Coordinates of C-alpha atoms and ligand atoms in Angstrom, one line a residue:
Chain A
M1 CA 41.3 2.0 -17.4
L2 CA 39.4 5.0 -16.2
F3 CA 40.3 4.4 -12.6
C4 CA 44.1 4.1 -13.3
R5 CA 44.1 7.3 -15.3
L6 CA 42.2 9.1 -12.7
A7 CA 44.6 7.8 -10.1
T8 CA 47.7 8.7 -11.9
T9 CA 46.5 12.2 -12.8
L10 CA 45.8 12.8 -9.2
G11 CA 49.2 11.2 -8.4
T12 CA 48.2 10.3 -4.9
F13 CA 46.8 6.8 -5.1
D14 CA 49.1 3.9 -5.3
I15 CA 47.8 1.1 -7.5
S16 CA 50.4 -1.6 -7.6
L17 CA 50.0 -4.3 -10.2
D18 CA 50.9 -6.7 -7.5
K19 CA 47.7 -6.0 -5.7
L20 CA 45.6 -6.2 -8.8
S21 CA 47.0 -9.5 -9.9
D22 CA 46.7 -11.0 -6.4
G23 CA 43.9 -13.5 -6.7
E24 CA 43.7 -14.2 -3.0
L25 CA 43.3 -10.6 -2.2
W26 CA 40.5 -10.3 -4.7
L27 CA 38.8 -13.4 -3.2
A28 CA 39.3 -12.1 0.3
Q29 CA 37.7 -8.7 -0.5
F30 CA 35.0 -10.5 -2.4
F31 CA 34.0 -12.4 0.8
R32 CA 34.2 -9.3 2.9
G33 CA 32.1 -7.4 0.3
L34 CA 29.5 -10.1 0.5
S35 CA 29.4 -10.0 4.2
D36 CA 29.1 -6.2 4.4
G37 CA 26.7 -6.3 1.5
A38 CA 24.4 -8.7 3.3
T39 CA 24.1 -6.3 6.3
Y40 CA 23.4 -3.3 4.0
A41 CA 20.9 -5.5 2.2
S42 CA 18.9 -6.2 5.4
L43 CA 18.6 -2.5 6.4
A44 CA 17.8 -1.7 2.7
L45 CA 15.0 -4.2 2.9
A46 CA 13.5 -2.4 5.8
L47 CA 13.8 0.9 4.0
V48 CA 12.1 -0.5 0.9
M49 CA 9.3 -1.9 2.9
I50 CA 8.4 1.5 4.3
Y51 CA 9.0 3.2 1.0
K52 CA 6.6 0.8 -0.8
S53 CA 3.8 1.3 1.7
T54 CA 4.1 5.0 2.4
G55 CA 6.0 6.5 -0.5
F56 CA 8.7 8.0 1.5
I57 CA 12.2 7.1 2.9
N58 CA 12.0 6.7 6.6
F59 CA 15.3 8.2 7.7
A60 CA 14.6 7.3 11.3
Q61 CA 15.1 3.6 10.5
G62 CA 18.9 3.8 11.0
S63 CA 18.2 5.3 14.4
L64 CA 15.7 2.6 15.3
A65 CA 18.3 0.1 14.3
L66 CA 20.8 1.9 16.5
L67 CA 18.5 1.7 19.4
G68 CA 18.0 -1.9 18.7
V69 CA 21.7 -2.6 18.6
Y70 CA 22.2 -0.9 22.0
L71 CA 19.4 -3.1 23.3
V72 CA 21.3 -6.1 22.0
Y73 CA 24.3 -4.8 23.9
V74 CA 22.2 -4.4 27.1
F75 CA 20.6 -7.9 26.8
S76 CA 23.8 -9.7 25.9
V77 CA 26.7 -8.0 27.6
E78 CA 25.0 -6.4 30.5
Q79 CA 22.3 -9.0 31.2
G80 CA 24.3 -11.9 30.1
L81 CA 21.8 -13.5 27.8
P82 CA 23.1 -15.7 24.9
I83 CA 23.7 -13.4 21.9
A84 CA 21.1 -15.0 19.7
V85 CA 18.4 -14.6 22.4
A86 CA 19.5 -11.1 23.0
V87 CA 19.1 -10.3 19.3
V88 CA 15.6 -11.7 19.2
C89 CA 14.6 -9.8 22.4
A90 CA 16.1 -6.6 20.9
M91 CA 14.2 -7.1 17.7
V92 CA 10.9 -7.5 19.5
A93 CA 11.7 -4.5 21.8
S94 CA 12.6 -2.2 18.8
A95 CA 9.4 -3.3 17.0
L96 CA 7.4 -2.2 20.0
V97 CA 9.2 1.1 20.2
A98 CA 8.6 1.6 16.4
M99 CA 4.9 0.9 16.8
F100 CA 4.7 3.5 19.6
I101 CA 6.6 6.1 17.5
E102 CA 4.4 5.4 14.5
R103 CA 1.3 5.9 16.6
T104 CA 2.4 9.0 18.3
F105 CA 4.4 10.9 15.7
I106 CA 3.4 9.6 12.3
R107 CA -0.3 8.7 12.5
P108 CA -1.5 12.3 13.3
F109 CA -0.2 13.4 9.8
P110 CA -2.2 12.7 6.7
P111 CA -0.6 9.6 5.1
N112 CA -0.8 11.1 1.5
N113 CA 1.2 14.2 2.2
V114 CA 4.8 13.1 2.1
L115 CA 6.8 16.2 2.9
P116 CA 5.8 16.7 6.6
L117 CA 6.3 13.0 7.2
V118 CA 9.9 13.1 5.8
I119 CA 10.6 16.0 8.0
V120 CA 9.2 14.2 11.0
T121 CA 11.4 11.2 10.3
L122 CA 14.5 13.4 10.0
G123 CA 13.5 14.9 13.4
L124 CA 13.1 11.4 14.9
L125 CA 16.6 10.5 13.5
L126 CA 18.1 13.4 15.4
I127 CA 16.1 12.8 18.6
I128 CA 16.7 9.1 18.8
D129 CA 20.4 9.4 18.0
S130 CA 21.0 12.0 20.6
A131 CA 18.9 10.1 23.2
V132 CA 21.0 7.1 22.6
G133 CA 24.1 9.2 23.0
I134 CA 22.9 10.6 26.3
V135 CA 21.9 7.2 27.7
W136 CA 24.9 5.2 26.6
Q137 CA 27.5 8.0 26.3
F138 CA 29.7 8.6 23.3
R139 CA 32.4 6.0 24.1
T140 CA 32.9 3.0 21.9
R141 CA 32.1 -0.6 22.9
S142 CA 32.5 -3.9 21.2
L143 CA 29.5 -6.1 20.5
P144 CA 29.7 -9.9 20.3
S145 CA 28.5 -11.5 17.0
M146 CA 26.0 -14.3 16.6
F147 CA 28.5 -16.0 14.2
S148 CA 32.0 -17.0 14.8
D149 CA 34.9 -15.4 12.9
S150 CA 36.5 -18.8 12.3
A151 CA 36.7 -19.9 8.7
P152 CA 35.6 -23.3 7.5
I153 CA 37.0 -22.6 4.1
Q154 CA 40.3 -20.8 3.5
W155 CA 42.7 -20.0 0.6
G156 CA 45.7 -18.1 2.0
I157 CA 44.4 -14.8 3.2
A158 CA 41.0 -15.3 1.6
R159 CA 38.7 -16.7 4.4
L160 CA 35.1 -17.6 4.0
T161 CA 34.1 -17.1 7.6
W162 CA 31.0 -18.4 9.4
R163 CA 30.1 -14.7 9.9
T164 CA 30.0 -14.1 6.2
I165 CA 27.9 -17.2 5.7
G166 CA 25.7 -16.3 8.6
N167 CA 25.1 -12.7 7.4
L168 CA 24.2 -13.9 3.9
G169 CA 22.0 -16.7 5.3
A170 CA 20.2 -14.3 7.6
V171 CA 19.4 -12.0 4.7
F172 CA 18.0 -14.8 2.6
V173 CA 15.9 -16.1 5.6
V174 CA 14.5 -12.6 6.1
V175 CA 13.7 -12.3 2.4
G176 CA 12.1 -15.7 2.4
L177 CA 10.0 -14.9 5.5
L178 CA 9.0 -11.5 4.1
Y179 CA 7.9 -13.1 0.9
V180 CA 5.7 -15.7 2.6
L181 CA 4.3 -13.0 4.9
M182 CA 3.4 -10.7 1.9
A183 CA 2.1 -13.4 -0.4
R184 CA 0.4 -15.8 1.9
T185 CA -1.1 -14.0 4.9
K186 CA -4.0 -11.6 5.4
I187 CA -1.9 -8.9 7.0
G188 CA 0.5 -9.2 4.0
L189 CA -2.4 -8.8 1.6
A190 CA -3.5 -5.7 3.5
F191 CA 0.0 -4.3 3.5
R192 CA 0.3 -4.7 -0.3
A193 CA -3.1 -3.2 -0.8
V194 CA -2.1 -0.1 1.2
S195 CA 1.2 0.1 -0.8
S196 CA -0.7 -0.2 -4.0
N197 CA -3.5 2.3 -3.5
L198 CA -4.0 3.9 -0.1
E199 CA -7.5 5.2 -0.7
S200 CA -8.8 2.0 -2.2
A201 CA -7.3 0.0 0.6
Q202 CA -9.4 2.2 3.1
L203 CA -12.5 1.5 0.9
M204 CA -11.9 -2.2 1.4
G205 CA -12.2 -1.7 5.2
I206 CA -8.4 -2.0 5.8
R207 CA -7.3 0.1 8.8
V208 CA -4.4 1.9 7.2
G209 CA -3.0 3.2 10.4
S210 CA -2.5 -0.1 12.1
T211 CA -1.3 -1.7 8.8
L212 CA 1.4 0.9 8.5
G213 CA 2.2 0.5 12.2
F214 CA 2.8 -3.2 11.6
G215 CA 5.1 -2.2 8.7
W216 CA 7.1 0.0 11.0
A217 CA 7.4 -2.7 13.6
L218 CA 8.6 -5.2 11.1
A219 CA 11.0 -2.8 9.5
A220 CA 12.5 -1.9 12.9
A221 CA 13.0 -5.6 13.8
I222 CA 14.8 -6.1 10.5
G223 CA 16.8 -3.0 11.0
T224 CA 17.9 -4.3 14.5
L225 CA 18.9 -7.6 13.0
S226 CA 20.9 -5.7 10.4
G227 CA 22.7 -3.7 13.1
A228 CA 23.4 -6.9 15.1
L229 CA 25.0 -8.4 12.0
V230 CA 27.2 -5.4 11.0
V231 CA 28.2 -3.8 14.3
P232 CA 30.4 -6.6 15.5
D233 CA 32.7 -5.9 12.6
L234 CA 32.9 -2.2 13.6
L235 CA 32.6 -0.7 17.0
L236 CA 29.4 0.2 18.8
E237 CA 29.0 4.0 19.2
P238 CA 26.1 6.3 18.6
S239 CA 26.9 7.2 15.0
V240 CA 27.7 3.7 13.8
M241 CA 24.3 3.1 12.1
L242 CA 24.4 6.4 10.3
R243 CA 27.2 5.2 8.0
V244 CA 25.4 1.9 7.5
L245 CA 22.2 3.8 6.7
I246 CA 23.9 5.7 3.9
F247 CA 25.2 2.5 2.3
S248 CA 21.8 0.9 2.7
L249 CA 20.1 3.9 1.1
A250 CA 22.5 3.5 -1.8
A251 CA 21.6 -0.2 -1.9
A252 CA 17.9 0.5 -1.8
A253 CA 18.2 3.2 -4.6
L254 CA 20.2 0.8 -6.7
G255 CA 17.6 -1.9 -6.3
G256 CA 14.9 0.5 -7.4
L257 CA 13.5 1.6 -4.0
D258 CA 10.4 -0.5 -4.3
S259 CA 11.8 -3.9 -4.9
M260 CA 12.8 -6.3 -2.1
V261 CA 14.9 -8.5 -4.3
G262 CA 16.4 -5.3 -5.8
A263 CA 17.4 -4.2 -2.3
V264 CA 19.3 -7.4 -1.7
L265 CA 21.1 -7.2 -5.0
G266 CA 21.8 -3.5 -4.4
G267 CA 23.2 -4.3 -0.9
L268 CA 25.6 -6.9 -2.3
V269 CA 26.7 -4.6 -5.2
V270 CA 27.4 -1.7 -2.7
G271 CA 29.2 -4.0 -0.3
L272 CA 31.4 -5.5 -3.1
T273 CA 32.1 -2.1 -4.8
R274 CA 33.0 -0.5 -1.6
N275 CA 35.4 -3.2 -0.5
L276 CA 37.1 -3.5 -3.9
L277 CA 37.4 0.3 -4.3
V278 CA 38.8 0.7 -0.8
T279 CA 41.3 -2.1 -1.2
F280 CA 42.6 -1.4 -4.7
L281 CA 42.4 2.3 -4.8
D282 CA 43.2 3.0 -1.2
L283 CA 40.0 5.0 -1.0
S284 CA 39.1 4.3 2.6
E285 CA 38.7 8.0 3.3
L286 CA 36.3 8.3 0.4
A287 CA 34.3 5.2 1.0
L288 CA 31.1 7.2 1.7
A289 CA 31.6 9.4 -1.3
T290 CA 32.2 6.4 -3.6
A291 CA 28.9 4.9 -2.4
V292 CA 27.2 8.1 -3.4
A293 CA 29.0 8.2 -6.7
V294 CA 27.9 4.6 -7.5
I295 CA 24.3 5.5 -6.8
L296 CA 24.5 8.6 -9.0
V297 CA 26.1 6.7 -11.9
V298 CA 23.5 3.9 -11.8
L299 CA 20.5 6.1 -11.4
L300 CA 21.7 8.4 -14.2
A301 CA 21.9 5.4 -16.5
R302 CA 18.7 3.7 -15.1
P303 CA 16.5 5.9 -13.1
T304 CA 14.4 3.0 -11.8
G305 CA 17.4 1.1 -10.4
F306 CA 17.9 -2.6 -11.2
L307 CA 14.4 -3.8 -10.5
G308 CA 12.2 -0.8 -9.7
T309 CA 8.9 -0.5 -11.3
V310 CA 7.9 2.4 -13.5
R311 CA 4.7 3.7 -12.0
R312 CA 2.3 3.3 -14.8
E313 CA -1.4 3.7 -14.5
R314 CA -4.1 3.1 -17.1
V315 CA -6.8 5.6 -17.5
Chain B
M1 CA -26.3 -16.3 -16.8
N2 CA -25.5 -19.0 -14.3
F3 CA -26.3 -18.2 -10.7
T4 CA -25.8 -21.6 -9.2
A5 CA -22.9 -20.6 -7.1
M6 CA -25.1 -18.5 -5.0
G7 CA -28.3 -20.3 -5.8
F8 CA -29.7 -17.4 -7.7
K9 CA -32.8 -17.3 -9.8
S10 CA -32.7 -16.3 -13.5
N11 CA -31.9 -12.8 -14.4
Q12 CA -35.2 -12.1 -16.1
A13 CA -37.3 -13.3 -13.3
V14 CA -35.3 -11.1 -11.0
A15 CA -35.8 -8.1 -13.2
D16 CA -39.6 -8.8 -13.4
T17 CA -40.2 -8.9 -9.7
Q18 CA -38.1 -5.8 -9.3
N19 CA -40.2 -3.8 -11.8
T20 CA -43.5 -4.6 -10.3
Q21 CA -42.3 -3.8 -6.9
D22 CA -40.8 -0.5 -8.0
T23 CA -44.0 1.0 -9.4
Q24 CA -46.2 0.0 -6.5
D25 CA -44.2 0.5 -3.4
V26 CA -42.0 3.4 -4.1
D27 CA -43.8 6.0 -2.0
L28 CA -44.3 3.6 0.8
L29 CA -40.6 2.6 0.9
Q30 CA -39.5 6.2 0.7
C31 CA -41.2 7.3 4.0
D32 CA -41.2 3.9 5.7
S33 CA -37.7 2.7 6.0
E34 CA -35.0 5.2 5.2
Y35 CA -31.9 3.1 5.3
L36 CA -29.6 5.9 4.4
K37 CA -30.7 9.3 5.6
V38 CA -28.7 12.4 4.8
C39 CA -29.5 15.8 6.3
G40 CA -27.9 19.2 5.8
L41 CA -24.8 17.6 4.2
R42 CA -22.0 20.1 3.6
A43 CA -18.6 19.2 2.2
A44 CA -15.6 21.2 1.2
Y45 CA -12.1 20.8 -0.2
G46 CA -10.1 23.2 1.9
D47 CA -12.0 26.5 1.9
V48 CA -14.0 25.7 -1.3
G49 CA -17.5 24.6 -0.4
V50 CA -18.8 22.0 -2.8
L51 CA -22.0 20.7 -1.2
H52 CA -24.2 23.4 0.4
G53 CA -26.4 21.4 2.8
I54 CA -28.2 18.7 0.8
D55 CA -30.8 16.3 2.1
F56 CA -31.7 12.9 0.6
S57 CA -32.4 9.4 1.6
V58 CA -32.4 5.9 0.2
A59 CA -34.9 3.3 1.3
K60 CA -33.7 -0.2 2.2
G61 CA -33.4 -2.4 -0.8
Q62 CA -33.9 0.5 -3.2
I63 CA -31.8 1.6 -6.1
A64 CA -31.5 5.4 -6.1
V65 CA -29.7 7.5 -8.7
I66 CA -28.1 10.9 -8.5
L67 CA -28.0 12.9 -11.8
G68 CA -26.1 16.1 -12.3
A69 CA -23.8 18.0 -14.6
N70 CA -20.0 17.7 -14.4
G71 CA -18.8 19.4 -11.3
A72 CA -22.2 19.4 -9.6
G73 CA -20.7 17.5 -6.6
K74 CA -21.9 14.0 -7.3
T75 CA -18.5 12.4 -6.6
T76 CA -18.1 14.6 -3.6
T77 CA -21.5 13.4 -2.2
L78 CA -20.4 9.8 -2.4
R79 CA -17.0 10.6 -0.9
A80 CA -18.7 12.3 2.0
L81 CA -20.7 9.2 2.6
T82 CA -17.5 7.1 3.1
G83 CA -15.7 9.8 5.0
M84 CA -13.2 10.7 2.3
V85 CA -13.8 14.5 2.4
S86 CA -14.3 16.8 5.3
T87 CA -18.0 16.9 6.0
E88 CA -20.6 18.6 8.1
G89 CA -24.2 17.6 8.7
S90 CA -25.7 14.2 9.4
I91 CA -25.4 10.9 7.5
R92 CA -27.4 8.1 9.2
L93 CA -27.1 4.5 8.1
A94 CA -29.8 2.3 9.7
G95 CA -30.0 5.0 12.3
E96 CA -26.3 5.2 13.1
E97 CA -24.3 8.4 12.5
L98 CA -21.5 8.1 10.0
V99 CA -20.1 11.6 10.0
G100 CA -16.7 11.6 11.7
E101 CA -16.2 7.9 11.4
P102 CA -13.0 6.9 9.5
T103 CA -13.5 5.4 6.1
A104 CA -12.5 1.8 7.1
E105 CA -15.1 1.8 9.9
I106 CA -17.8 3.0 7.6
V107 CA -16.9 0.2 5.2
R108 CA -17.0 -2.3 8.0
R109 CA -20.6 -1.4 8.6
G110 CA -21.4 -2.7 5.1
V111 CA -20.9 0.3 2.8
A112 CA -19.0 -0.5 -0.4
H113 CA -17.9 2.3 -2.7
V114 CA -16.8 1.9 -6.3
P115 CA -14.9 5.2 -6.8
Q116 CA -14.9 7.2 -10.0
G117 CA -11.8 5.9 -11.9
R118 CA -12.2 2.4 -10.3
G119 CA -9.3 2.4 -7.9
T120 CA -8.2 -1.2 -8.6
F121 CA -4.9 -2.4 -7.2
G122 CA -3.0 -2.3 -10.5
D123 CA 0.1 -4.3 -9.4
M124 CA -1.9 -7.0 -7.7
S125 CA -3.5 -9.9 -9.5
V126 CA -7.2 -9.9 -10.4
E127 CA -7.8 -12.7 -7.8
E128 CA -5.9 -10.7 -5.1
N129 CA -8.1 -7.7 -5.8
L130 CA -11.2 -9.8 -5.2
L131 CA -9.6 -11.2 -2.0
V132 CA -8.9 -7.7 -0.7
G133 CA -12.6 -6.9 -1.4
A134 CA -13.5 -9.6 1.1
F135 CA -10.9 -8.4 3.6
V136 CA -13.3 -7.7 6.4
R137 CA -15.2 -11.0 6.0
N138 CA -14.5 -14.0 8.1
D139 CA -16.9 -16.5 6.6
K140 CA -16.1 -19.6 4.5
Q141 CA -17.9 -18.5 1.4
V142 CA -15.2 -16.1 0.0
R143 CA -13.9 -18.7 -2.5
S144 CA -17.4 -19.6 -3.8
D145 CA -18.1 -15.9 -4.2
I146 CA -15.0 -15.4 -6.2
A147 CA -16.0 -18.4 -8.4
Y148 CA -19.4 -16.7 -8.8
W149 CA -17.8 -13.5 -10.2
Y150 CA -15.6 -15.5 -12.5
Q151 CA -18.8 -17.1 -13.9
T152 CA -20.5 -13.7 -14.2
F153 CA -17.5 -12.0 -15.7
P154 CA -15.6 -14.8 -17.5
V155 CA -12.8 -12.4 -18.5
L156 CA -11.9 -12.0 -14.8
G157 CA -11.6 -15.7 -14.4
E158 CA -9.4 -16.1 -17.5
R159 CA -7.0 -13.4 -16.3
R160 CA -7.2 -14.2 -12.6
N161 CA -3.4 -14.3 -12.2
Q162 CA -2.6 -11.3 -14.2
P163 CA -2.0 -7.9 -12.7
A164 CA -5.3 -5.9 -12.6
G165 CA -3.4 -3.0 -14.2
S166 CA -3.1 -5.0 -17.4
L167 CA -6.9 -5.2 -17.9
S168 CA -8.7 -2.9 -20.2
G169 CA -10.7 0.0 -18.7
G170 CA -14.0 -1.8 -19.0
E171 CA -12.6 -5.0 -17.5
Q172 CA -11.2 -3.0 -14.6
Q173 CA -14.6 -1.5 -14.1
M174 CA -16.1 -5.0 -13.9
L175 CA -13.3 -6.0 -11.4
A176 CA -14.0 -2.9 -9.3
I177 CA -17.7 -3.7 -9.1
A178 CA -17.1 -7.4 -8.4
R179 CA -14.5 -6.5 -5.7
A180 CA -17.0 -4.1 -4.0
L181 CA -19.7 -6.8 -4.0
M182 CA -17.2 -9.2 -2.5
L183 CA -17.8 -7.3 0.8
R184 CA -21.4 -8.4 0.6
P185 CA -22.4 -4.9 1.3
S186 CA -25.7 -3.7 2.5
L187 CA -25.2 -0.4 0.8
L188 CA -23.4 -0.1 -2.5
L189 CA -22.2 3.3 -3.8
L190 CA -21.3 3.5 -7.5
D191 CA -19.7 6.4 -9.1
E192 CA -20.3 6.5 -12.9
P193 CA -20.0 2.7 -13.4
S194 CA -20.6 3.1 -17.2
L195 CA -17.7 5.5 -17.7
G196 CA -15.6 4.2 -20.7
L197 CA -17.7 1.1 -21.2
A198 CA -19.3 0.0 -24.5
P199 CA -23.1 0.3 -24.4
M200 CA -23.6 -3.5 -24.5
V201 CA -21.3 -3.9 -21.5
T202 CA -23.0 -1.1 -19.6
R203 CA -26.4 -2.7 -20.0
F204 CA -25.0 -6.1 -18.9
L205 CA -23.4 -4.5 -15.9
F206 CA -26.6 -2.8 -14.9
E207 CA -28.4 -6.1 -15.3
Q208 CA -25.9 -7.6 -12.9
L209 CA -26.4 -4.8 -10.4
K210 CA -30.1 -5.2 -10.6
A211 CA -29.7 -8.9 -10.0
S212 CA -27.6 -8.3 -6.9
N213 CA -30.1 -5.7 -5.7
A214 CA -33.0 -8.2 -6.1
I215 CA -31.2 -11.3 -4.8
A216 CA -29.1 -10.0 -1.9
G217 CA -31.3 -7.0 -1.2
T218 CA -28.3 -4.6 -1.6
T219 CA -29.4 -1.0 -1.4
M220 CA -27.7 1.0 -4.1
L221 CA -26.9 4.7 -4.7
V222 CA -25.7 5.3 -8.2
V223 CA -24.1 8.3 -9.8
E224 CA -24.5 8.0 -13.5
Q225 CA -24.1 10.0 -16.7
N226 CA -26.1 7.6 -18.8
A227 CA -29.3 9.0 -17.3
G228 CA -31.7 7.0 -19.5
L229 CA -30.3 3.7 -18.4
A230 CA -29.9 4.8 -14.8
L231 CA -33.5 6.0 -14.6
S232 CA -34.7 2.7 -16.0
V233 CA -32.9 0.7 -13.3
A234 CA -33.5 3.0 -10.4
S235 CA -36.7 3.5 -8.5
W236 CA -35.9 6.9 -7.0
A237 CA -33.9 9.7 -8.5
Y238 CA -32.2 13.0 -7.4
V239 CA -30.9 15.8 -9.4
L240 CA -27.9 17.7 -8.0
E241 CA -27.0 21.1 -9.4
A242 CA -24.0 23.1 -8.1
G243 CA -24.0 21.5 -4.7
E244 CA -27.8 21.7 -4.1
M245 CA -30.5 19.0 -4.6
V246 CA -32.9 20.6 -7.0
L247 CA -35.2 17.7 -7.8
A248 CA -36.2 14.5 -6.2
G249 CA -38.9 11.9 -7.0
P250 CA -39.6 8.4 -8.3
A251 CA -37.4 7.6 -11.3
C252 CA -40.3 7.0 -13.6
E253 CA -41.6 10.5 -12.9
L254 CA -38.3 12.2 -13.3
A255 CA -37.8 10.4 -16.6
V256 CA -40.7 12.3 -18.1
N257 CA -39.9 15.6 -16.3
D258 CA -39.3 18.3 -19.0
K259 CA -36.3 19.7 -17.3
V260 CA -34.6 16.4 -16.7
R261 CA -35.4 15.4 -20.3
R262 CA -33.8 18.4 -21.7
A263 CA -30.7 18.5 -19.4
Y264 CA -29.9 14.8 -19.0
L265 CA -31.8 12.7 -21.5
G266 CA -31.1 15.1 -24.4
Y267 CA -34.5 15.1 -26.2
Ligands
ATP1 N1 -9.7 17.1 -4.6 C1 -10.4 18.3 -4.9 N2 -9.8 19.5 -4.5 C2 -10.5 20.6 -4.8 N3 -11.6 20.7 -5.4 C3 -12.2 19.6 -5.9 C4 -11.6 18.3 -5.6 N4 -12.4 17.4 -6.2 C5 -13.4 18.1 -6.7 N5 -13.3 19.4 -6.5 C6 -14.3 20.4 -7.0 O1 -15.6 20.1 -6.4 C7 -16.6 20.3 -7.4 C8 -17.4 19.1 -7.5 O2 -16.6 18.0 -7.9 P1 -17.2 16.5 -8.1 O3 -16.0 15.7 -8.4 O4 -17.9 16.1 -6.9 O5 -18.2 16.7 -9.3 P2 -19.0 15.6 -10.1 O6 -20.4 15.9 -10.0 O7 -18.6 14.2 -9.6 O8 -18.4 15.8 -11.6 P3 -18.1 14.7 -12.7 O9 -19.4 14.4 -13.4 O10 -17.2 15.5 -13.7 O11 -17.5 13.5 -12.1 C9 -15.9 20.7 -8.7 O12 -16.0 22.1 -8.8 C10 -14.5 20.3 -8.5 O13 -13.6 21.2 -9.1
MG2 MG1 -17.7 12.6 -10.5

């Protein structure tokens, strides 16, 4: 056991055999991991969508999701709307904001030169995060969840809650809808054409700018949903989505960056790994570092992730 | 060849009418109806000028060819026409200025462009490639047009659900041309359609182009290394050298021009 050796040499971690042989604890952490994993998966989906179509990671997506979650807070807690309605309104609102941002800050740059665009998205990340901090202050709040924390199924401490089921269900619904959108609709066809070959897509009369704007809007709505799923388990404060973004990046990278199914698998793997490591190795301080370590190990072994495509062109 | 899907005449009849028309009306067409008129066209990649103010025109319904050595600027000329390189000068299509318009808007005016290197969507299926070709169309005949191209190029029909990237280079060239014609363009730009194709396939492809030209009246501007074949299909020809148009005239005249013979026909 590499981990045991590592732990004993360091001499600081306490791995009791009791814990490791506790089936209920395993199951409990498994459920928790699935639930977290589902939320990482949904933000990872949004990251993958933009990566596929533009060839870069949009770091501002965590911030758009953050803005979305605060809107959920405003609509539900402050305006008193039912939480599900508040989430839908916030998804629509963040989609509109994303379209505006794409139009104003992204479209002026040539779409085939990635570096300036990545820098712009990093700038947007900082701007949106601090704007949220200024508007809503840096104090923590709690956000209601769409799904109750009661458990229809329970073995001792292992509880399969409605929230876990709801989070997983939401991700599968999103994947299903995205699949139908991409495979069966005209805008989906345009989106895939732009992802596949930007110049050829233009030569087919596809308006690349508005197609990518649509992608941004969709990704922001999904990001907001992801935030609305994960934040009730944490506390709402202006840096909450940054942590989620890092785990989601890990998930997207594991899945191969350009595969939607890969993003979902990656999200679940990151969620499970994180919860199991934190529980059995007492690594809660190092949770972020372990996420990065997991990405590194997988990408070293398999540079294209689980399901990423090797870019291969015939000449 | 079976043209029933579009109610076409036989290929041979089409070629015959085309030939007689070529020899008689070329001069008339040339000054009468300049469908595409390019004046003082300059294009550059960054600071490097590639086209130094060229003039040319293509009459409606005509097939024109641009000949030129490697690096002469043929691809750049076509890219300028569809707004894919920074351009100065004037490009008028049916009287409307195209310079400064974004690529997608130029295409929406009926200009299809088969780029050098084909530009197929490798990870999308053959059928999806054809569907994207008809992206800006809203009529009900998209399906029957696809069926027509499956008849014309049976290999596309057999592999309709396979990713375009798995086709051979020649098959992808057929796909790229069929995809461009799915737009039902009024002007078709072709950049070295014969590149990498077997001679038989090239001839077949040019027959198809000629058929589309005769039946649908599609105006065509072709850049082609196979000068002999191109001159036999085209009615008007240009020679581009180092970013300048150095020769222009009816294809049949250029085909017997000494300079063209030596430089491009190789005898
Ligand atoms: N993207 C680019 N950036 C910089 N220079 C370019 C670019 N594309 C082409 N050029 C240059 O412009 C000139 C004309 O190129 P162009 O591709 O138009 O030639 P061509 O006539 O199509 O040649 P070929 O027969 O080899 O296809 C060449 O000198 C080439 O090096
Ligand atoms: Mg060329």
